PDB file of C-alpha atoms in Angstrom:
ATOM      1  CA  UNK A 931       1.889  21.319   8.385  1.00  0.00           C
ATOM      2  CA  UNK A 932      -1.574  23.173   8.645  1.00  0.00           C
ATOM      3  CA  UNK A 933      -4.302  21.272   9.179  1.00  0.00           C
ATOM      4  CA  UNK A 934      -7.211  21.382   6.584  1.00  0.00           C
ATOM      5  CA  UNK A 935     -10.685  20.124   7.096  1.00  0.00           C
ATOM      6  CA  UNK A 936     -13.143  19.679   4.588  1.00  0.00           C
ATOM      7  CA  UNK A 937     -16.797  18.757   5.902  1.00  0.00           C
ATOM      8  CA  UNK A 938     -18.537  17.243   2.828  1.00  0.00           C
ATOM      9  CA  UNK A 939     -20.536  14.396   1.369  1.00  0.00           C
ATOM     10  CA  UNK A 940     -18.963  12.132  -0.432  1.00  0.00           C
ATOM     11  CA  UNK A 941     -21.295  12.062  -3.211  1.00  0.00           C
ATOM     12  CA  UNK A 942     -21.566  15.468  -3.122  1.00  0.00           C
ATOM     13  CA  UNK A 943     -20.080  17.026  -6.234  1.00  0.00           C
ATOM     14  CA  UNK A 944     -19.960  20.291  -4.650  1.00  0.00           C
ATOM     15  CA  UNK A 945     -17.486  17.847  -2.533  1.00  0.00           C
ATOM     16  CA  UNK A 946     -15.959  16.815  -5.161  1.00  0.00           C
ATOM     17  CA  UNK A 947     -14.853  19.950  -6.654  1.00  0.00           C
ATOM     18  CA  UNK A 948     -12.992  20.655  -3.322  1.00  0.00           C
ATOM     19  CA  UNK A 949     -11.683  17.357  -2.916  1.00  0.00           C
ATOM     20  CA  UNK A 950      -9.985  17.399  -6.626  1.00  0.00           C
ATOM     21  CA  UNK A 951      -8.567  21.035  -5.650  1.00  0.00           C
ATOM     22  CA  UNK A 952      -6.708  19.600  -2.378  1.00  0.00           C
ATOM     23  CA  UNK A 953      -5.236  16.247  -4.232  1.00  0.00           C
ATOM     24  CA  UNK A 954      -4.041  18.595  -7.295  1.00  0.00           C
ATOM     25  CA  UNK A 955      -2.174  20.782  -4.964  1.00  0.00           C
ATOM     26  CA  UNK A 956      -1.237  17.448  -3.000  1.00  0.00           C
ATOM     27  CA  UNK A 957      -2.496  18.877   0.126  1.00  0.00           C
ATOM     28  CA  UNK A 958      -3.346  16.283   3.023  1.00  0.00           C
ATOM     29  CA  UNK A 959      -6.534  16.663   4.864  1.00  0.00           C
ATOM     30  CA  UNK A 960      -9.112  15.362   7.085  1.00  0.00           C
ATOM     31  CA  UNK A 961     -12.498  14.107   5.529  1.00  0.00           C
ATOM     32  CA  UNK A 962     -15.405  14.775   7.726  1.00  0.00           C
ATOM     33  CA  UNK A 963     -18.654  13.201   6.157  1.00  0.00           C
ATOM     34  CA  UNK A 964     -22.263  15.078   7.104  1.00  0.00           C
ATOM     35  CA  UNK A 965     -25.231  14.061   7.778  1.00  0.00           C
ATOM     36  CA  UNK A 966     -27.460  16.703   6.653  1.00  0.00           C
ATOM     37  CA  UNK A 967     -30.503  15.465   8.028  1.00  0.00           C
ATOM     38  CA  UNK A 968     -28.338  16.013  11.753  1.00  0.00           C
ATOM     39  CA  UNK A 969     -25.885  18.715  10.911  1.00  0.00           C
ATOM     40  CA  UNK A 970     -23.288  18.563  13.114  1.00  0.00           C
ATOM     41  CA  UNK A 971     -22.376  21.650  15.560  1.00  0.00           C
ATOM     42  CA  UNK A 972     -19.025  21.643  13.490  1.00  0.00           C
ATOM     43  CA  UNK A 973     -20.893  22.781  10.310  1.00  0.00           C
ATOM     44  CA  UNK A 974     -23.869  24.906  11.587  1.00  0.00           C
ATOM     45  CA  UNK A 975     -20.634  27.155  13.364  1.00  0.00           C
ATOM     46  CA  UNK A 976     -18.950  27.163  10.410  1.00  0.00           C
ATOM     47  CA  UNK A 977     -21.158  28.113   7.900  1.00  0.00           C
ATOM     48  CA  UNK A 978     -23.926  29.994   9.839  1.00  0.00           C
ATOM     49  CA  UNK A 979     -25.091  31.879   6.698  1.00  0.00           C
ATOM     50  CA  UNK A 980     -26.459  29.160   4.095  1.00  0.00           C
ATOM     51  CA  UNK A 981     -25.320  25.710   6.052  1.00  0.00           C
ATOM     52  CA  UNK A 982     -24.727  23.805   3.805  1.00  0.00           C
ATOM     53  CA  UNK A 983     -21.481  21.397   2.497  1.00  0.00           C
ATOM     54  CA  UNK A 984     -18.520  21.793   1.465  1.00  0.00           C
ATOM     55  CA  UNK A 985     -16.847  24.171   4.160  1.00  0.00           C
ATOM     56  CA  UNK A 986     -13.039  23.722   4.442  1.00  0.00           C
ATOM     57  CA  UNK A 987     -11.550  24.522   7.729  1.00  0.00           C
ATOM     58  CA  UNK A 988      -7.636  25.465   7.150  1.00  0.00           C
ATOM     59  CA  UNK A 989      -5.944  26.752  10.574  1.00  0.00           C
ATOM     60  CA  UNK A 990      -8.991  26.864  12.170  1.00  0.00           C
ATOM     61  CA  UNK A 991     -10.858  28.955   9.632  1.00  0.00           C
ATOM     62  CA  UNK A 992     -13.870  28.108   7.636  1.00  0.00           C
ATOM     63  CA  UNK A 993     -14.587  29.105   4.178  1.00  0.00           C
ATOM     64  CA  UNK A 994     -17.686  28.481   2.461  1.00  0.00           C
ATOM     65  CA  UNK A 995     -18.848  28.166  -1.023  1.00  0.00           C
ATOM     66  CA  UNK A 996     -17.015  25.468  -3.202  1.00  0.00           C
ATOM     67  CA  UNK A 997     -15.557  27.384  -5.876  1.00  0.00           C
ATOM     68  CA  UNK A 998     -14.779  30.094  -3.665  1.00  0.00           C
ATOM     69  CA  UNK A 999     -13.103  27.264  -1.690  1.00  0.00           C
ATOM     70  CA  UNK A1000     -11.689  25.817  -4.746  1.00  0.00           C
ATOM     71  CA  UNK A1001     -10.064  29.391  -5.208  1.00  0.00           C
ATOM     72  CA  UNK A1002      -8.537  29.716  -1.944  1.00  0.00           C
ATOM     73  CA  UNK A1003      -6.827  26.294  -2.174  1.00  0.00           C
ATOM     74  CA  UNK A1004      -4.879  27.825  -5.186  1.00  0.00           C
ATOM     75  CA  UNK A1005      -3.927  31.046  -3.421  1.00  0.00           C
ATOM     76  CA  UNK A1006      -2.984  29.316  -0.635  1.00  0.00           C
ATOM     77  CA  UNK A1007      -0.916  26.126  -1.601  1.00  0.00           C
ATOM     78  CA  UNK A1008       1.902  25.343  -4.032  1.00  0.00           C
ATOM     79  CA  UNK A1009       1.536  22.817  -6.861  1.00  0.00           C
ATOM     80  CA  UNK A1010       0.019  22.816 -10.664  1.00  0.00           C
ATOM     81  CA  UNK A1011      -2.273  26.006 -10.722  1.00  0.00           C
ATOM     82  CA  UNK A1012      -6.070  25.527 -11.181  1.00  0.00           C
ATOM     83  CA  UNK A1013      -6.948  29.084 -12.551  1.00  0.00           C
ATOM     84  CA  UNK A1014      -5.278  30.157 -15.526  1.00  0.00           C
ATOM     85  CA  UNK A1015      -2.251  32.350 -15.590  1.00  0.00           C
ATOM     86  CA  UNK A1016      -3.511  34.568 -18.342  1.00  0.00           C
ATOM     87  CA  UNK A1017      -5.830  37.470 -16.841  1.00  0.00           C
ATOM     88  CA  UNK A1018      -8.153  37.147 -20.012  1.00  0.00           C
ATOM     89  CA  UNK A1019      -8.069  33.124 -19.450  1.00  0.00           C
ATOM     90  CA  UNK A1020      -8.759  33.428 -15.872  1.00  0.00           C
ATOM     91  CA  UNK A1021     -11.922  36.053 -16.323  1.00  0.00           C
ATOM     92  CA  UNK A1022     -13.332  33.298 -18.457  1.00  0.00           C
ATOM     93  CA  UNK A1023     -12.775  30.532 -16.280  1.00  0.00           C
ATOM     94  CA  UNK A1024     -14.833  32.505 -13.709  1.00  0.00           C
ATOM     95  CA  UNK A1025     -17.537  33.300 -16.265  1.00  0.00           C
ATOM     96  CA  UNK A1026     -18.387  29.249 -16.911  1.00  0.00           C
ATOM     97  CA  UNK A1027     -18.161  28.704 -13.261  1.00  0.00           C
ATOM     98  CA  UNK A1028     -20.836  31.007 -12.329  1.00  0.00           C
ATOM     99  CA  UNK A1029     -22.796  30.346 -15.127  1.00  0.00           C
ATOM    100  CA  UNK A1030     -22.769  26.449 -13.977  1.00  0.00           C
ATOM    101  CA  UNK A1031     -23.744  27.759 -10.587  1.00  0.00           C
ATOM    102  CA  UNK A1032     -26.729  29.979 -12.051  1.00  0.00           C
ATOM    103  CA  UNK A1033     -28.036  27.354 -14.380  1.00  0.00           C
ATOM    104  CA  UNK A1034     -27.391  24.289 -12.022  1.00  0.00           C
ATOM    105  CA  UNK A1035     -30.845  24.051 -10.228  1.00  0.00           C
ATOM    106  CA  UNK A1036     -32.388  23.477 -13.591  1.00  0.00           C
ATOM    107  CA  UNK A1037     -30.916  20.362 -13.974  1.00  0.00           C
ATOM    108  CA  UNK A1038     -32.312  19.576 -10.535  1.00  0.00           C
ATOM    109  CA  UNK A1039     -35.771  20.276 -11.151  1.00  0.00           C
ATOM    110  CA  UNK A1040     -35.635  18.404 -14.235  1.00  0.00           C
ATOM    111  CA  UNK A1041     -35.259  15.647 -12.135  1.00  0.00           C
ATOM    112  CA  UNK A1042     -37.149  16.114  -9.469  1.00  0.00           C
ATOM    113  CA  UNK A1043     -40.234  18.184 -10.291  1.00  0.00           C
ATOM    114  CA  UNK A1044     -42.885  16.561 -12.466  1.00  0.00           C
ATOM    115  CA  UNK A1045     -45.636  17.621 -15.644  1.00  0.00           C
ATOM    116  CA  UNK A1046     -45.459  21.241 -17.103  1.00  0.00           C
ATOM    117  CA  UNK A1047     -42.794  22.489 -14.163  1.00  0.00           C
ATOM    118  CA  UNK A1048     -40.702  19.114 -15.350  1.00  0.00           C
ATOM    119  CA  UNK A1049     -40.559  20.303 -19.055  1.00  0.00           C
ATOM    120  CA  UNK A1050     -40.054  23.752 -18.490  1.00  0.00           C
ATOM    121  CA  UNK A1051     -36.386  22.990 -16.435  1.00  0.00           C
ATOM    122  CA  UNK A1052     -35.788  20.135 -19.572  1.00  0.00           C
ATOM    123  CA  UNK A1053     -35.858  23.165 -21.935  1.00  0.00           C
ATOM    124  CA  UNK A1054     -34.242  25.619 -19.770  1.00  0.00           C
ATOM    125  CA  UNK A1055     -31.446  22.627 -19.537  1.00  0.00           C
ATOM    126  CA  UNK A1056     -31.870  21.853 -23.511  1.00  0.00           C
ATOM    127  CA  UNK A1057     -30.602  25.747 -24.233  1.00  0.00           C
ATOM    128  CA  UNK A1058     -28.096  25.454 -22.088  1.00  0.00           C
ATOM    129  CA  UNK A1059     -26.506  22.396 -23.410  1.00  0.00           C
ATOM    130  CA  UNK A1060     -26.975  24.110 -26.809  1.00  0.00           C
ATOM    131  CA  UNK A1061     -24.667  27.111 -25.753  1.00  0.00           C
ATOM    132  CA  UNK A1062     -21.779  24.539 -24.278  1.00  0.00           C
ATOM    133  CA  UNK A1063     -22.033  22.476 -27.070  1.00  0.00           C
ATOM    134  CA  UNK A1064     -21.210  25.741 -29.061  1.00  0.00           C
ATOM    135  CA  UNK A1065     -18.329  26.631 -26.855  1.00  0.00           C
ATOM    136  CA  UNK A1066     -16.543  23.615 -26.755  1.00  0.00           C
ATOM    137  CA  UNK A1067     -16.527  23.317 -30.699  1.00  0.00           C
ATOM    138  CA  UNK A1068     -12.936  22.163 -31.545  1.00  0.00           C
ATOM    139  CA  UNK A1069     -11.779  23.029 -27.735  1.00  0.00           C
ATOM    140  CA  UNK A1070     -10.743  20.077 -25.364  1.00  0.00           C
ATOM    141  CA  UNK A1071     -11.603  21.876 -22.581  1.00  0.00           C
ATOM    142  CA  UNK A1072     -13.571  25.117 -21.335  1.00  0.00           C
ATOM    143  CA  UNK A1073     -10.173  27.213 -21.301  1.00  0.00           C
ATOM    144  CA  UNK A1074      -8.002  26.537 -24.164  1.00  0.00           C
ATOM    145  CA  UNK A1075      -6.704  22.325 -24.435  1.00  0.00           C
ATOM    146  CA  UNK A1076      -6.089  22.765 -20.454  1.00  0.00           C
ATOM    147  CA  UNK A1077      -8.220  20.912 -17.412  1.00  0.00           C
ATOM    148  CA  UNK A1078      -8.879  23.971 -15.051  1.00  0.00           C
ATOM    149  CA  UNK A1079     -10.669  25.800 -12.902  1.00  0.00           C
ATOM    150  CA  UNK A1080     -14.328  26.051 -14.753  1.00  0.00           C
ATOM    151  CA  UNK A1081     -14.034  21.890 -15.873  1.00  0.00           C
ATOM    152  CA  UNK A1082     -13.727  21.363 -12.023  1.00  0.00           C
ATOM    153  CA  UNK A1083     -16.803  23.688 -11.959  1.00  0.00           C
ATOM    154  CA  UNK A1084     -18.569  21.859 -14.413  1.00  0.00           C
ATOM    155  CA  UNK A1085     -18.121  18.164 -12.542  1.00  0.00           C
ATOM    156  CA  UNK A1086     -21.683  17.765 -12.309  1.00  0.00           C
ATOM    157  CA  UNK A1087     -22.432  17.783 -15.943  1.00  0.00           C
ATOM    158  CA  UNK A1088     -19.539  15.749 -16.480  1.00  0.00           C
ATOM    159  CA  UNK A1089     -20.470  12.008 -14.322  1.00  0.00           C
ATOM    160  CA  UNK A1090     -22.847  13.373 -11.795  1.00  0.00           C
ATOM    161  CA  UNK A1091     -25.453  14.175 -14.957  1.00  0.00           C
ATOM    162  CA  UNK A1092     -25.296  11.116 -16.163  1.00  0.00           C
ATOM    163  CA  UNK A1093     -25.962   9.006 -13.120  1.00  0.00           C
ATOM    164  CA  UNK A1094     -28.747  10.862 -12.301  1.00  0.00           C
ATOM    165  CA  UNK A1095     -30.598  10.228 -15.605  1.00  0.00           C
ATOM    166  CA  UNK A1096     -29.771   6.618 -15.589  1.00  0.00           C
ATOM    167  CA  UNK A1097     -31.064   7.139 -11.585  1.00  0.00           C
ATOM    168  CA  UNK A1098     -34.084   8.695 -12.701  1.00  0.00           C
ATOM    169  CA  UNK A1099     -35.274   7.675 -15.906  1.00  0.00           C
ATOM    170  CA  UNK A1100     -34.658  11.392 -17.422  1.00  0.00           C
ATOM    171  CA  UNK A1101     -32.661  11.766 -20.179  1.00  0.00           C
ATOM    172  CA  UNK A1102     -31.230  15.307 -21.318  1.00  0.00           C
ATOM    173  CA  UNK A1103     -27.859  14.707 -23.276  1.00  0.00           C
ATOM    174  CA  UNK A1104     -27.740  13.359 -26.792  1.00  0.00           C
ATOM    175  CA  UNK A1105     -25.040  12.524 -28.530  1.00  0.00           C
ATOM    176  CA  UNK A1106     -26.527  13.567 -31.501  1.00  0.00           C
ATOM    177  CA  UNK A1107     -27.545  16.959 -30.150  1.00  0.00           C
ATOM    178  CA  UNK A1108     -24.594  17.844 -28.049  1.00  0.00           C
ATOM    179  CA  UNK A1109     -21.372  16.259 -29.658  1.00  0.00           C
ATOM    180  CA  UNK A1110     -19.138  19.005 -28.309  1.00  0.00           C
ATOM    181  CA  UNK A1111     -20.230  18.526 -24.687  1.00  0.00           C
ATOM    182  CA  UNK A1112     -20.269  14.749 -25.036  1.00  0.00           C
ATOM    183  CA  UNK A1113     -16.608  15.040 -26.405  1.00  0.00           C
ATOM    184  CA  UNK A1114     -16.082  17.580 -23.312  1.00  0.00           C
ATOM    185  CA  UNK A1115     -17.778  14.540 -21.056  1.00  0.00           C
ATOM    186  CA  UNK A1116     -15.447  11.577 -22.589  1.00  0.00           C
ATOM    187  CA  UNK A1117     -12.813  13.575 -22.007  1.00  0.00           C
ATOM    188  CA  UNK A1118     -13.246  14.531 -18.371  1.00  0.00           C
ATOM    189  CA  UNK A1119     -13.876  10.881 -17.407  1.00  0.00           C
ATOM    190  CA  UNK A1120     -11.712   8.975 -19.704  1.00  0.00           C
ATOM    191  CA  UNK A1121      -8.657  11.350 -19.248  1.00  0.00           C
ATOM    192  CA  UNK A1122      -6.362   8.984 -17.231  1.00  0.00           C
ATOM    193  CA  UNK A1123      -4.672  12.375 -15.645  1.00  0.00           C
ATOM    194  CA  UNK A1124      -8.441  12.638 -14.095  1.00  0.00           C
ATOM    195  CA  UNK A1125      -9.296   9.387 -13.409  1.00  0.00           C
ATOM    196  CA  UNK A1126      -7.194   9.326 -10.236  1.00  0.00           C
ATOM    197  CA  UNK A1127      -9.626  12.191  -8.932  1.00  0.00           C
ATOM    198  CA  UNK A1128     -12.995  10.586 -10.160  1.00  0.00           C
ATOM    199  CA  UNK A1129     -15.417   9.138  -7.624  1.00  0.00           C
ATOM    200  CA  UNK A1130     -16.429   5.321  -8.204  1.00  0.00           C
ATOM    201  CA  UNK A1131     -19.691   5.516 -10.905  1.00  0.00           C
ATOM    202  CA  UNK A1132     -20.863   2.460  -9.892  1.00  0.00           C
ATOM    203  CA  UNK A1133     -20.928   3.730  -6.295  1.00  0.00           C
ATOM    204  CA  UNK A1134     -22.509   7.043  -7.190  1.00  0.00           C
ATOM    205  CA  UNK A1135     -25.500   5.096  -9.596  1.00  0.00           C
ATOM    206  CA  UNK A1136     -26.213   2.968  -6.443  1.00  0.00           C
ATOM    207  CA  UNK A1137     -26.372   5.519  -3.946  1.00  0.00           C
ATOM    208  CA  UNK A1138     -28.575   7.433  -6.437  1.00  0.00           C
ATOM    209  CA  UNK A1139     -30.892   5.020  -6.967  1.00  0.00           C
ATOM    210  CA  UNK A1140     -31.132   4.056  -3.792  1.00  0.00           C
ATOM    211  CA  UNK A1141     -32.517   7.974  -2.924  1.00  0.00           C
ATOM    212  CA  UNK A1142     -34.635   7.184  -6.228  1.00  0.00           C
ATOM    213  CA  UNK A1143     -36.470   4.198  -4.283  1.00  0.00           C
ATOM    214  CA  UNK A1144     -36.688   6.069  -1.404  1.00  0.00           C
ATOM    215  CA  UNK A1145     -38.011   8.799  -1.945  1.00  0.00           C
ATOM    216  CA  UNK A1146     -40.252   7.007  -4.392  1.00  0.00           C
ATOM    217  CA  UNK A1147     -41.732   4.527  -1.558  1.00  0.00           C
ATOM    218  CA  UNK A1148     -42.180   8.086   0.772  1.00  0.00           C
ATOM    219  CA  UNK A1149     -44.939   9.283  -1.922  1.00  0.00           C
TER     220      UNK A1149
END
């Protein structure tokens, strides 16, 4: 069997989307936690460009970039396919994915950054949430009633959102506001075909506020 490496953090979601890819296809691998404060030679070789996590290593060879990754695995190995079959379908899929990676750092200075620069990412979030609210209106998923390629994308707005305003004290989804996207959310977590794939919430909430504190007792 070829061996596959993935170099990752566990609480990564970026991780996560890679890790989901390899148990879907039921491919074994070896998990190789960074420390990104002391990258290890392993990583800084193997993604000289942005080095940075997740890099999967299959036969010796890295590749970088976790949907790109997340791509590869379903080129390369049998089992249930990620993408859809449907060209049109497939196009689409691609669309939401890069449009989570374009919009993602938003959510991350909504977080992090503070006064006027703060509210600015909320409402740059806010509009966002607003146009996949109106996407997923009577959908179950991004791509038709099938978990796929762009729900994998969109794992951080599924659980990792959610800790991080219960982490942080921010909160940007209402039920209220965004009942397609929390339908999307209850979906994606609840589904038991997904649960097998989640990472613990409980775990992720206390490693988050644990960063929280930290970085909170720095200042």
């Amino acid at each position: 069997m070829a061996k596959v490496k993935l170099l990752g953090l566990w609480y990564s979601p970026f991780s996560h989307r890679v890790e989901w890819a390899l148990k879907i296809k039921g491919v074994e691998y070896e998990f190789i936690e960074e420390d990104l404060q002391n990258k290890s030679p392993l990583l800084l070789q193997s993604n000289p460009v942005h080095k940075k996590i997740p890099v999967l290593i299959h036969n010796g060879k890295p590749i970088c970039e976790s949907m790109v990754i997340v791509e590869y695995i379903d080129d390369t190995f049998e089992g249930p396919s990620i993408l859809p079959k449907d060209p049109y379908d497939r196009a689409i899929a691609r669309f939401w994915a890069n449009c989570f990676s374009e919009k993602g750092s938003a959510v991350g200075r909504s977080f992090f950054l503070k006064g006027e620069e703060q509210e600015k990412a909320k409402e740059e979030v806010y509009e966002m949430l607003k146009i996949l609210d109106n996407e997923l209106k009577d959908k179950k998923f991004f791509v038709g009633n099938k978990f796929g390629f762009a729900d994998i994308a969109a794992n951080a707005a599924a659980l990792w959102l959610g800790v991080l305003e219960e982490s942080y004290g921010v909160v940007l989804v209402r039920r209220e506001k965004f009942p397609n996207f929390c339908a999307w959310r209850d979906e994606y977590i609840n589904c038991n075909e997904n649960k097998k794939y989640l990472p613990s919430r409980d775990e992720l909430l206390a490693k988050f506020k644990t960063r929280f504190y930290n970085a909170s007792v720095a200042k």
